[in-house]
mmCIF file of C-alpha atoms (C1' of nucleotides) in Angstrom:
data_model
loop_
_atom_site.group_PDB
_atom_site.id
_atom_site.type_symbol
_atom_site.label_atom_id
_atom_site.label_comp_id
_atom_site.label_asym_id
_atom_site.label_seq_id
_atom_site.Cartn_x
_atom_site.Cartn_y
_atom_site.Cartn_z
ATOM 1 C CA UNK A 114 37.662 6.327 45.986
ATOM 2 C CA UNK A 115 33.984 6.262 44.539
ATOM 3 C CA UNK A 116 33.343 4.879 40.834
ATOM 4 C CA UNK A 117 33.011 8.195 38.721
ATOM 5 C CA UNK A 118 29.488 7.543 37.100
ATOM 6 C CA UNK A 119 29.014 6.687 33.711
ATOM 7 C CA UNK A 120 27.456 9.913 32.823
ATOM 8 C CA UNK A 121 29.846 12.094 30.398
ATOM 9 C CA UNK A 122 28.922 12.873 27.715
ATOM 10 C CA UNK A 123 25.202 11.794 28.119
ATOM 11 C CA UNK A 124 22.779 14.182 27.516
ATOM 12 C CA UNK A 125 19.238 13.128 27.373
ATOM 13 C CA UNK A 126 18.401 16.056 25.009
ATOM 14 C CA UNK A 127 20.200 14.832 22.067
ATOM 15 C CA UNK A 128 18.885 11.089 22.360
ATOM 16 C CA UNK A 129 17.296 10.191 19.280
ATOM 17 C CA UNK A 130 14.534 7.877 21.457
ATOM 18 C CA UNK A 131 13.964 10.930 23.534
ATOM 19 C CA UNK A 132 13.700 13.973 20.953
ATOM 20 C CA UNK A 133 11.167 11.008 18.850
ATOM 21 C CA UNK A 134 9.021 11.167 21.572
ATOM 22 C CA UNK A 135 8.756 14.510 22.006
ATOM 23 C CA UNK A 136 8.523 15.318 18.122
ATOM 24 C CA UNK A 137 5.620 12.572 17.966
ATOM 25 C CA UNK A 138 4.072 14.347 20.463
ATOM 26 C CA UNK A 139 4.234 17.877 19.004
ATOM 27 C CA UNK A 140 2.949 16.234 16.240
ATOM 28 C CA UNK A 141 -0.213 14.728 17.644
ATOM 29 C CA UNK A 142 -0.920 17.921 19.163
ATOM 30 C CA UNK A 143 -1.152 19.782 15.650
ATOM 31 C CA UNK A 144 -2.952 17.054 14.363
ATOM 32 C CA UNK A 145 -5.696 16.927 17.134
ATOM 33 C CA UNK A 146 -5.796 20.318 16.399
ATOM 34 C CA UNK A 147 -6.737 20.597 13.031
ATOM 35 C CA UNK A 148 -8.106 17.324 11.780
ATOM 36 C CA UNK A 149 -12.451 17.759 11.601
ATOM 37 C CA UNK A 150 -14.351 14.743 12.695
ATOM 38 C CA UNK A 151 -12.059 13.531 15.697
ATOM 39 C CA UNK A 152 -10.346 11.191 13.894
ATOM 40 C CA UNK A 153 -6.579 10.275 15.172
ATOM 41 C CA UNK A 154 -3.440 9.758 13.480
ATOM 42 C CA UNK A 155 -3.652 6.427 13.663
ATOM 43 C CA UNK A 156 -7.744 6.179 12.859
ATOM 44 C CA UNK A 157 -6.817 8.394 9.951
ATOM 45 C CA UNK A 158 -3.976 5.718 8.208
ATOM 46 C CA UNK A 159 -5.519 3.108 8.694
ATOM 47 C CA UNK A 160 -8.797 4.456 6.904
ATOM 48 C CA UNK A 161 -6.842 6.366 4.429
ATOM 49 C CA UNK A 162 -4.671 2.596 3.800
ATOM 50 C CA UNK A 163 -7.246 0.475 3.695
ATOM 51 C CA UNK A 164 -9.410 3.314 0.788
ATOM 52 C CA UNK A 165 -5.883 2.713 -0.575
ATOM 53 C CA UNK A 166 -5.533 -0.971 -0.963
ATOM 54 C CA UNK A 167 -9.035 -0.827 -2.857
ATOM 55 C CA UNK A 168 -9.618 -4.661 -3.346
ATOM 56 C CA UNK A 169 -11.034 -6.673 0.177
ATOM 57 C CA UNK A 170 -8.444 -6.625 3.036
ATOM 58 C CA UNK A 171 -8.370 -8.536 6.122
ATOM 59 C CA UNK A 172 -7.944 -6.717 9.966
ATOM 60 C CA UNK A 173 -4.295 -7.730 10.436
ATOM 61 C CA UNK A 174 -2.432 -7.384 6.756
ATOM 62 C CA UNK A 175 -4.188 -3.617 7.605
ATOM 63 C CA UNK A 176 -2.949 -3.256 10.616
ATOM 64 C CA UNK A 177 0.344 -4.593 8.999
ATOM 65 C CA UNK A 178 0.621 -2.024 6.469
ATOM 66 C CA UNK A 179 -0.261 0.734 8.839
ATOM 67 C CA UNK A 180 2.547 -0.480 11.150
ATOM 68 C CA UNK A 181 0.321 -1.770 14.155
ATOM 69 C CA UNK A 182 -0.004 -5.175 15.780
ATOM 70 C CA UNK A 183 -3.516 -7.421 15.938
ATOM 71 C CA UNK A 184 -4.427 -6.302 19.100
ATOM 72 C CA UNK A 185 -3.946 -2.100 18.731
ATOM 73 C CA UNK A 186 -5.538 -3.130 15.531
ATOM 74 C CA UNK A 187 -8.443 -4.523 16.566
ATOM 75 C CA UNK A 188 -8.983 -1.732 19.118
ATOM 76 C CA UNK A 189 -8.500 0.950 16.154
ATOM 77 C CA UNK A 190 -10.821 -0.790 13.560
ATOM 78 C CA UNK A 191 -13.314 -1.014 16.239
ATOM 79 C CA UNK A 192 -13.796 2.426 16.458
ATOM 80 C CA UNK A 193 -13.792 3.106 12.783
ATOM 81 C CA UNK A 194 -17.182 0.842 12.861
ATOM 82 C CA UNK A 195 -17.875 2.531 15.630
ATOM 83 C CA UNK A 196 -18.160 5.244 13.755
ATOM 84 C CA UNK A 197 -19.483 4.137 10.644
ATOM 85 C CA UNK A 198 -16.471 5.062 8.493
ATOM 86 C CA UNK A 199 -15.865 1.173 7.828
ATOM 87 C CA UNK A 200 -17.092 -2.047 7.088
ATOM 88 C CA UNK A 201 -16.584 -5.531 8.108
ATOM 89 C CA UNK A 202 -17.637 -8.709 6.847
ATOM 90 C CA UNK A 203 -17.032 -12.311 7.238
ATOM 91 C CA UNK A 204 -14.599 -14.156 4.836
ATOM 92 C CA UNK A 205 -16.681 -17.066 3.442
ATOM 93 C CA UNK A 206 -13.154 -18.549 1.757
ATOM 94 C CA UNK A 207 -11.228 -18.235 4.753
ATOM 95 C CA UNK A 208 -13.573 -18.599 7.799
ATOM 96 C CA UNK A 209 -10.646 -16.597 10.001
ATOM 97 C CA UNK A 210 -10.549 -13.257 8.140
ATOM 98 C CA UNK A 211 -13.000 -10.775 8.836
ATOM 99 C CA UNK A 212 -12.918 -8.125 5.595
ATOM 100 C CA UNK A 213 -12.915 -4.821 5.642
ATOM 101 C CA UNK A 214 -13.659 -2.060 3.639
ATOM 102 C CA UNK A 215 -14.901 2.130 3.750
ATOM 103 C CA UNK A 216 -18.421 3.299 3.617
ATOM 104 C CA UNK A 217 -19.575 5.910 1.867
ATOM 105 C CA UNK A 218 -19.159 8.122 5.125
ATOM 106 C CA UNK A 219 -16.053 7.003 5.339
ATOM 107 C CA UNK A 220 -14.719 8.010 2.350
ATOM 108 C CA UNK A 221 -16.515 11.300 2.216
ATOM 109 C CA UNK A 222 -14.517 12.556 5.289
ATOM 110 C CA UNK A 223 -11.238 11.154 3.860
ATOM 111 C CA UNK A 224 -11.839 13.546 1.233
ATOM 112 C CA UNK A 225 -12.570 16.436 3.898
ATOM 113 C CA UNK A 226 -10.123 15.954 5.740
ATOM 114 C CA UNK A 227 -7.139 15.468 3.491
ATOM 115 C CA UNK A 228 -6.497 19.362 2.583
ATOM 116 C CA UNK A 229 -6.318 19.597 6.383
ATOM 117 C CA UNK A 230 -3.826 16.383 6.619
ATOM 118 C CA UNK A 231 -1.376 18.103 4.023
ATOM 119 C CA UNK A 232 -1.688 21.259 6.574
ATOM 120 C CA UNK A 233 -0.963 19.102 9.278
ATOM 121 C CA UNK A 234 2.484 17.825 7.628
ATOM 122 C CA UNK A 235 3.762 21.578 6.452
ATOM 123 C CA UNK A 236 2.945 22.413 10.325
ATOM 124 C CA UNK A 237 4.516 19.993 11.685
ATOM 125 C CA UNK A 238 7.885 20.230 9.606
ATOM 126 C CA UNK A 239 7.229 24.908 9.872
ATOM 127 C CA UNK A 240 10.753 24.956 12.003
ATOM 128 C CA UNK A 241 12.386 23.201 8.971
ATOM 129 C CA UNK A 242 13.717 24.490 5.321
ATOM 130 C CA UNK A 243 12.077 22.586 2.216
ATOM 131 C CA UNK A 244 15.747 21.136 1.600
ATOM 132 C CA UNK A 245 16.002 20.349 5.953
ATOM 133 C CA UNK A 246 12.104 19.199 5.194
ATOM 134 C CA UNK A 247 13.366 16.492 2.742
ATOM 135 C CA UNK A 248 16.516 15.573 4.678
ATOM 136 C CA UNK A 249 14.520 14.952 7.625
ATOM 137 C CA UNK A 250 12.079 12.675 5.703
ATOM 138 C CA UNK A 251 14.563 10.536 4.080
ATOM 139 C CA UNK A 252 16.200 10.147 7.320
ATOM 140 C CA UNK A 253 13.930 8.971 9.397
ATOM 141 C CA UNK A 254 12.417 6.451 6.225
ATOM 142 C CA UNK A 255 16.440 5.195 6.388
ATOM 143 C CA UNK A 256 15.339 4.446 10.086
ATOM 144 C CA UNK A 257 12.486 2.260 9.471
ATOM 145 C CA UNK B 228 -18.048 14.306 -13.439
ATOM 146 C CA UNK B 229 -16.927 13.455 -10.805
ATOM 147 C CA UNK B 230 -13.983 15.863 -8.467
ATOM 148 C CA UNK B 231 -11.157 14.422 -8.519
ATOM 149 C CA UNK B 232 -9.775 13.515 -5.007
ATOM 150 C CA UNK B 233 -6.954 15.168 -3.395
ATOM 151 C CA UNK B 234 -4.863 12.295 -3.421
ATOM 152 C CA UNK B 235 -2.299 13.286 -6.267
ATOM 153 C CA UNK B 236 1.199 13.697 -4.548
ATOM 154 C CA UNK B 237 -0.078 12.111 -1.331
ATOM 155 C CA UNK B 238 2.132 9.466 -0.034
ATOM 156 C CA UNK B 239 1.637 8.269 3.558
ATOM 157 C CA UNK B 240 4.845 6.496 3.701
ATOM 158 C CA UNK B 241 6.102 10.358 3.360
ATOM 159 C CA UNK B 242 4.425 12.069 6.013
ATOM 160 C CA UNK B 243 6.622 13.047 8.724
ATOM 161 C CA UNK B 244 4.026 11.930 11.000
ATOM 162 C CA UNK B 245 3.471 8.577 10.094
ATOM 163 C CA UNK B 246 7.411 7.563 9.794
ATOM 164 C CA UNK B 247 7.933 9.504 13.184
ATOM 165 C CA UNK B 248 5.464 7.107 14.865
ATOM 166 C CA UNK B 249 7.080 4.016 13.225
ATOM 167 C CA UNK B 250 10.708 5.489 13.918
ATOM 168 C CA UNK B 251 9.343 5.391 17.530
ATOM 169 C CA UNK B 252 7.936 2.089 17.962
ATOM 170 C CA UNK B 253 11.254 1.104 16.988
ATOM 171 C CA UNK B 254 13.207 2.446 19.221
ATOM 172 C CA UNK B 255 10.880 1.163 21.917
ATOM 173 C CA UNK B 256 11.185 -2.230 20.959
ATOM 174 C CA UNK B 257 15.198 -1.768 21.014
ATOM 175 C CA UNK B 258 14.693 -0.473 24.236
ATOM 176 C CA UNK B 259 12.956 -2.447 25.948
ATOM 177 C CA UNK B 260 14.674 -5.709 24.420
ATOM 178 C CA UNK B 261 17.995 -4.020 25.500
ATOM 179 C CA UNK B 262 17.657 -2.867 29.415
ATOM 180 C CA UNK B 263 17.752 -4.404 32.507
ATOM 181 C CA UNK B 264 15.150 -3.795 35.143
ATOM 182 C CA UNK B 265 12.036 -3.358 32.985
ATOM 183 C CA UNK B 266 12.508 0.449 32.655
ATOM 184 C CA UNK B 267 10.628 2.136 30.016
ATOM 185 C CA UNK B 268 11.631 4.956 27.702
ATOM 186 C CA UNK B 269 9.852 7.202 30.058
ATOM 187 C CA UNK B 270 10.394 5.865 33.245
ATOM 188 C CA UNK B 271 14.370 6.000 32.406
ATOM 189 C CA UNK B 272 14.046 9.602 31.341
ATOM 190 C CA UNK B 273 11.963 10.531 34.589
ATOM 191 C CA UNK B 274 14.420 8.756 36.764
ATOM 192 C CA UNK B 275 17.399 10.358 34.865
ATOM 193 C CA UNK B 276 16.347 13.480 35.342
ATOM 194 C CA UNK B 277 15.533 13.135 39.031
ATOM 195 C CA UNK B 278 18.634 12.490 39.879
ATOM 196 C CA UNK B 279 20.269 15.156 37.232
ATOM 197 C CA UNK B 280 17.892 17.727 38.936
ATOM 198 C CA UNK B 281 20.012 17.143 42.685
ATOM 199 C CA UNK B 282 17.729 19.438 44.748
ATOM 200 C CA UNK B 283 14.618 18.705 45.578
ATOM 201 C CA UNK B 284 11.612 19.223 42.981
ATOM 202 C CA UNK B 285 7.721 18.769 42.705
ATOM 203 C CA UNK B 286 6.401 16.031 40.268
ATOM 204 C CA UNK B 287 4.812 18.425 38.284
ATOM 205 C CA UNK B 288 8.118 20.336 37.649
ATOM 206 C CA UNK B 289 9.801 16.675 37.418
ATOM 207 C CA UNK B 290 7.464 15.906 34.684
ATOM 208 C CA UNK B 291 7.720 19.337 32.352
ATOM 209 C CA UNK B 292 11.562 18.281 32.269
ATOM 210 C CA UNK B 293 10.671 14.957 30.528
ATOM 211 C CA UNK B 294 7.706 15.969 28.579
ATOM 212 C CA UNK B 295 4.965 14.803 30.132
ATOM 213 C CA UNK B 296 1.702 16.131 30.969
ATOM 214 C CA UNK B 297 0.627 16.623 35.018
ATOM 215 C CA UNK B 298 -1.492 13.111 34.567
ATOM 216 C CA UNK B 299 0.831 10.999 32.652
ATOM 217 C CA UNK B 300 3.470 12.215 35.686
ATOM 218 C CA UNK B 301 1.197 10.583 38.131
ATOM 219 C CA UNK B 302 1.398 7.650 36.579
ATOM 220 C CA UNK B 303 4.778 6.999 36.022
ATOM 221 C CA UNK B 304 6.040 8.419 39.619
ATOM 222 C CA UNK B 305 3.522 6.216 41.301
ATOM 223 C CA UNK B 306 5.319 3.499 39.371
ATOM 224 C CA UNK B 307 8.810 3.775 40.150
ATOM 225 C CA UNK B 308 7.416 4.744 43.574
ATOM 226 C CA UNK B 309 6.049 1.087 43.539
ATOM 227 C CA UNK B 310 9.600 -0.060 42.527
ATOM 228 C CA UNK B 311 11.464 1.933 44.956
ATOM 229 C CA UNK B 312 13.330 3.749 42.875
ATOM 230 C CA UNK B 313 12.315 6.810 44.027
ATOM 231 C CA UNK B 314 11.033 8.658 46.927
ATOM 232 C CA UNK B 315 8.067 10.916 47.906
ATOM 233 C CA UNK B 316 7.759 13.244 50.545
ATOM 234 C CA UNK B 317 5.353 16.478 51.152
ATOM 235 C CA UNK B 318 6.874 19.560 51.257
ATOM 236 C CA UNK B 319 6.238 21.421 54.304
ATOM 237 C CA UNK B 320 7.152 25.127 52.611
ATOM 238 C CA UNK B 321 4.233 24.775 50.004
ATOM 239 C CA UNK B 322 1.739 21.974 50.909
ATOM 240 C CA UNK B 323 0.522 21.349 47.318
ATOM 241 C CA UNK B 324 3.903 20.050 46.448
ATOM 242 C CA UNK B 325 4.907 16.581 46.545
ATOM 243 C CA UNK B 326 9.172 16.378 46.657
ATOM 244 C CA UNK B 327 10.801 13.677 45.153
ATOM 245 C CA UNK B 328 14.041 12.260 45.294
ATOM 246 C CA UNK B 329 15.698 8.620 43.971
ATOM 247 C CA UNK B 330 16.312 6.111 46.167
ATOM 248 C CA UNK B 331 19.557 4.216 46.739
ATOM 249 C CA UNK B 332 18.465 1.459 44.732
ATOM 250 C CA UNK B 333 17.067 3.821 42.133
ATOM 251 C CA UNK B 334 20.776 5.040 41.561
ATOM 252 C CA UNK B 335 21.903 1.734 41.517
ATOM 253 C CA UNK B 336 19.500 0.721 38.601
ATOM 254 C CA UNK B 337 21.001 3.803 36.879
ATOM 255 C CA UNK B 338 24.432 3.307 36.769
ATOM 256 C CA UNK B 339 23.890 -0.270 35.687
ATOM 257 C CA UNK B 340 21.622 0.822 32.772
ATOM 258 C CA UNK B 341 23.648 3.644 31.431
ATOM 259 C CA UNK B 342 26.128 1.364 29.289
ATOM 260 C CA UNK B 343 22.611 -0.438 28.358
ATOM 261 C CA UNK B 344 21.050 2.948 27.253
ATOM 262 C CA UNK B 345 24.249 4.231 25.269
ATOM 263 C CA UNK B 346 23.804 1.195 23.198
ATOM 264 C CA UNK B 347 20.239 1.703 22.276
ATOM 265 C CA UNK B 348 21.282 4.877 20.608
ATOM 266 C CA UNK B 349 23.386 3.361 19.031
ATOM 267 C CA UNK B 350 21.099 0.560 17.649
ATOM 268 C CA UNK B 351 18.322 2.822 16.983
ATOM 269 C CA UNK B 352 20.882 4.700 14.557
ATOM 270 C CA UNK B 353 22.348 1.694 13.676
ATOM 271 C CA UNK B 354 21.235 2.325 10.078
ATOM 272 C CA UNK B 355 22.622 5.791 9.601
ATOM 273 C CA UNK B 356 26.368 6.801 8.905
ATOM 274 C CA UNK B 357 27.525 9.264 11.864
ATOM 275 C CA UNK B 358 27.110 12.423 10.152
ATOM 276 C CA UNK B 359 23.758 11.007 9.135
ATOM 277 C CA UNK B 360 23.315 10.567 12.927
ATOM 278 C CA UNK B 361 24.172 13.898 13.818
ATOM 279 C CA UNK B 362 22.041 15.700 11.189
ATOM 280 C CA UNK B 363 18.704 13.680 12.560
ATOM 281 C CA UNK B 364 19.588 14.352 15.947
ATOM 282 C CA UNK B 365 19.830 18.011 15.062
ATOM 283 C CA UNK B 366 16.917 18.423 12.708
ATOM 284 C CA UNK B 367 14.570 16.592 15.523
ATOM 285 C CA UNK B 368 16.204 19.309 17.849
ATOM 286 C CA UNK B 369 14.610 22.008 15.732
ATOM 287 C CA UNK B 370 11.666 20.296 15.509
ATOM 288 C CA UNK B 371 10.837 20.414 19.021
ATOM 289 C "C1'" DT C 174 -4.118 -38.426 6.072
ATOM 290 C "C1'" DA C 175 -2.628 -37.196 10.726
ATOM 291 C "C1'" DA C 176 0.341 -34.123 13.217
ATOM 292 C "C1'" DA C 177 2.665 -29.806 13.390
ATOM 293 C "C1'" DA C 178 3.121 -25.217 12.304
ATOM 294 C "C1'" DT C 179 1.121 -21.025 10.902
ATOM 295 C "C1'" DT C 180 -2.259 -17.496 10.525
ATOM 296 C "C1'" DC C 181 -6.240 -14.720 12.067
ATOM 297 C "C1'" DA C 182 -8.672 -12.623 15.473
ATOM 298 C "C1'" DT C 183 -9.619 -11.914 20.417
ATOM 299 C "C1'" DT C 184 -8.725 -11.046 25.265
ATOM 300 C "C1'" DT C 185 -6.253 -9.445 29.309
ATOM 301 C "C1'" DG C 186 -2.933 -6.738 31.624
ATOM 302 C "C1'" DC C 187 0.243 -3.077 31.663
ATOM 303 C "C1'" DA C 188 2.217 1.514 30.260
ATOM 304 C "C1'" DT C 189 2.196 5.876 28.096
ATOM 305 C "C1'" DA C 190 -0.427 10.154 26.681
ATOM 306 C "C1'" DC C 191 -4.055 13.727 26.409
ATOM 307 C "C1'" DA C 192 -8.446 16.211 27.740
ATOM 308 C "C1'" DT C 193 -11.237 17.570 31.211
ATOM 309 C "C1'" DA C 194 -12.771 18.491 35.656
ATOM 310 C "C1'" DC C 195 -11.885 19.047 40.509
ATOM 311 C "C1'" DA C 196 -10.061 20.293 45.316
ATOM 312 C "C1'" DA C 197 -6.543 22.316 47.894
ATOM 313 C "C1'" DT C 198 -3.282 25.727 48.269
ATOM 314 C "C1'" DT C 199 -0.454 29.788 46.854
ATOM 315 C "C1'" DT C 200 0.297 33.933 44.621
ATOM 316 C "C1'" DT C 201 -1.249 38.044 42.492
ATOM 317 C "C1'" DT C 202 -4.129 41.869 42.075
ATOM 318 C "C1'" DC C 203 -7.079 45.269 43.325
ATOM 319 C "C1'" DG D 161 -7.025 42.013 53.314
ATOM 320 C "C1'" DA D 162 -10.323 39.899 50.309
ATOM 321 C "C1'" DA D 163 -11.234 38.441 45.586
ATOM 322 C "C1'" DA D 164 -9.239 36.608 41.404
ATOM 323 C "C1'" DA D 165 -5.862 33.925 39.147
ATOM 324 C "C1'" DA D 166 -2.527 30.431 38.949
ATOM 325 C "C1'" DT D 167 -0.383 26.136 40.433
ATOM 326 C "C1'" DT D 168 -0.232 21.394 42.287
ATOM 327 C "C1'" DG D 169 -1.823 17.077 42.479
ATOM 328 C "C1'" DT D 170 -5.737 13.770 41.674
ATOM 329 C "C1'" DA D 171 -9.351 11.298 39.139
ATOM 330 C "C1'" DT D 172 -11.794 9.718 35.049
ATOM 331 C "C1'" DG D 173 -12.381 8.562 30.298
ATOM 332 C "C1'" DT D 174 -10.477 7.720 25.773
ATOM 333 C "C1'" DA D 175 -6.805 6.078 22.587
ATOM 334 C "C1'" DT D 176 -2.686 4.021 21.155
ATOM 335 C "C1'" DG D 177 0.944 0.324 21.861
ATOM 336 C "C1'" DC D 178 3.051 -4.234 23.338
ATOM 337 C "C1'" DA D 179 3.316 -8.977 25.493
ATOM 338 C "C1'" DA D 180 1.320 -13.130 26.254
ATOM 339 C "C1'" DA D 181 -2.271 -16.451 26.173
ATOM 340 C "C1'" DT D 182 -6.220 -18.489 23.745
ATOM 341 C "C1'" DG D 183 -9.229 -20.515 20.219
ATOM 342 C "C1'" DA D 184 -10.485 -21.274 15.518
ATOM 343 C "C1'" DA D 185 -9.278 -22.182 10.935
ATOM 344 C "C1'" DT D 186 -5.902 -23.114 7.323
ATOM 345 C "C1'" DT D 187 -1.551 -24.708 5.413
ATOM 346 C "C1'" DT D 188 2.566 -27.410 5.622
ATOM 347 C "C1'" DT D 189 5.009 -31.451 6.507
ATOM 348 C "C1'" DA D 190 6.065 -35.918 7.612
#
DNA sequence: TAAAATTCATTTGCATACATACAATTTTTC
DNA sequence: GAAAAATTGTATGTATGCAAATGAATTTTA
C-alpha cells in the first residue's frame, strides 16, 4: 500500500500564480514590441508616475507608488538618468532624499509614446470582450 | 497654444499591465512566505511538470511546458540540478538532447509541498468570492 | 537631551526573463 | 548525398524583483 499522491484535482494550468506569469509575460512581449525609445514597463510607470505627482518626489515614495522596493528602484531610476529622461537632485531639507523629477526629454517621449501605451493595453486585453475587458480589470485591482 | 497631452482617460492604476505585474509580485511573496524548501514559482512549476511529463524529455521541451524561454531553462534546471531534485543525463538517440528526470528526493519535496501550494491559491484569491475566483482564472485562460 | 526607532538610499547576492549569438547535431530539401 | 534549415543547448548582456545588511540622517520616545 503506497500513499496515493496529493495530486487530484491539481492542474497547474488553472493556477492563478501560474496563468499571472504567463499573462505578464505575453504582456511584456507586446509591450517591447511596440513601445519607441526602449523604454520598459516598468521604466515607463515610473516616468509616467513621477510626470504625474508634479511637485518634487523622493526615489523611494516613487518607487512606492509604482509598486517597487528601494533597491529595484534604485536600479530603474538609474537608467532613467541614464538616459536623460530624469533628474535628480539633493534634498537640502532632508539631507537623505535625493529628488527627482523629468527633463524636457523626458517628457517629450512620454508624450510619444503614450498613443502607443493605450495600443499596448487594447492588445494585450484583444482575446477579451469590452464587458470581459472590464471584468478582468476590476478583478485583478480586487487582488491588489 | 499649447497640444494638449494625451493623458485624458489615462489611468495607470487601470492598465491591465501594470495591476498584472502587482497581482504577481503578490502572489510571489505568498509563495515564497508559504513553501517549504525554498522553491520558487518557477522552479515548482518546472519540477511539477517533470514529473507530470513521466517519460523522458529534453530541457528545452521541459521548459516550453512551463513557459520559459531555452535560457531561462538553463538556469533553473542547473538549479534544481544543484539541489538534487532532478536528474540529467545525455541522450544517446539524439546527442543534442539533454534528458531529465526528478530525483527521489525531488518527489519527496513534491508531495510535501503540494498541501503548501493548494493553499497559496487559495491566499492569492483570498480576496475574491469563488465565482469571482473562477471568472479570473478563466479570463487569464483566454488571455494566454 | 540622549537613546531608540524609523526612514532613505545603497550594496550584494540570488532568481527569473528576454535578446542575441554561437556551436553541435539532426532533419529536411533539393 | 550534399546543402539548407531547424533544433538543442550554451553563453553573454540587460532588466526587473526580493532579501538582507549597511550607513547616514531624521524623528520619536523616554
Amino acid at each position: 500500500m503506497t500513499m496515493p499522491r496529493d495530486d487530484e484535482n491539481y492542474v497547474l494550468d488553472d493556477q492563478v500564480g501560474f496563468l499571472l506569469r504567463l499573462a505578464y509575460q505575453r504582456h511584456m512581449a507586446i509591450f517591447m514590441g511596440r513601445i519607441s525609445g526602449g523604454l520598459t514597463p516598468t521604466q515607463f510607470s515610473t516616468l509616467y508616475r513621477l510626470r504625474e505627482a508634479k511637485g518634487p518626489i523622493s526615489q523611494n515614495a516613487l518607487g512606492r507608488l509604482v509598486g517597487m522596493d528601494a533597491a529595484t528602484t534604485k536600479g530603474v531610476v538609474a537608467r532613467l538618468i541614464a538616459r536623460g529622461l530624469i533628474r535628480m537632485e539633493k534634498d537640502e531639507e532632508d539631507r537623505r532624499r535625493h529628488i527627482l523629477s523629468t527633463t524636457e526629454e523626458g517628457r517629450r517621449l512620454l508624450d510619444e509614446v503614450m498613443p502607443q501605451v493605450r495600443g499596448i493595453t487594447e492588445a494585450t486585453l484583444a482575446p477579451l470582450s469590452p464587458i470581459e475587458r472590464d471584468t478582468l480589470v476590476q478583478l485583478l485591482k480586487r487582488l491588489n
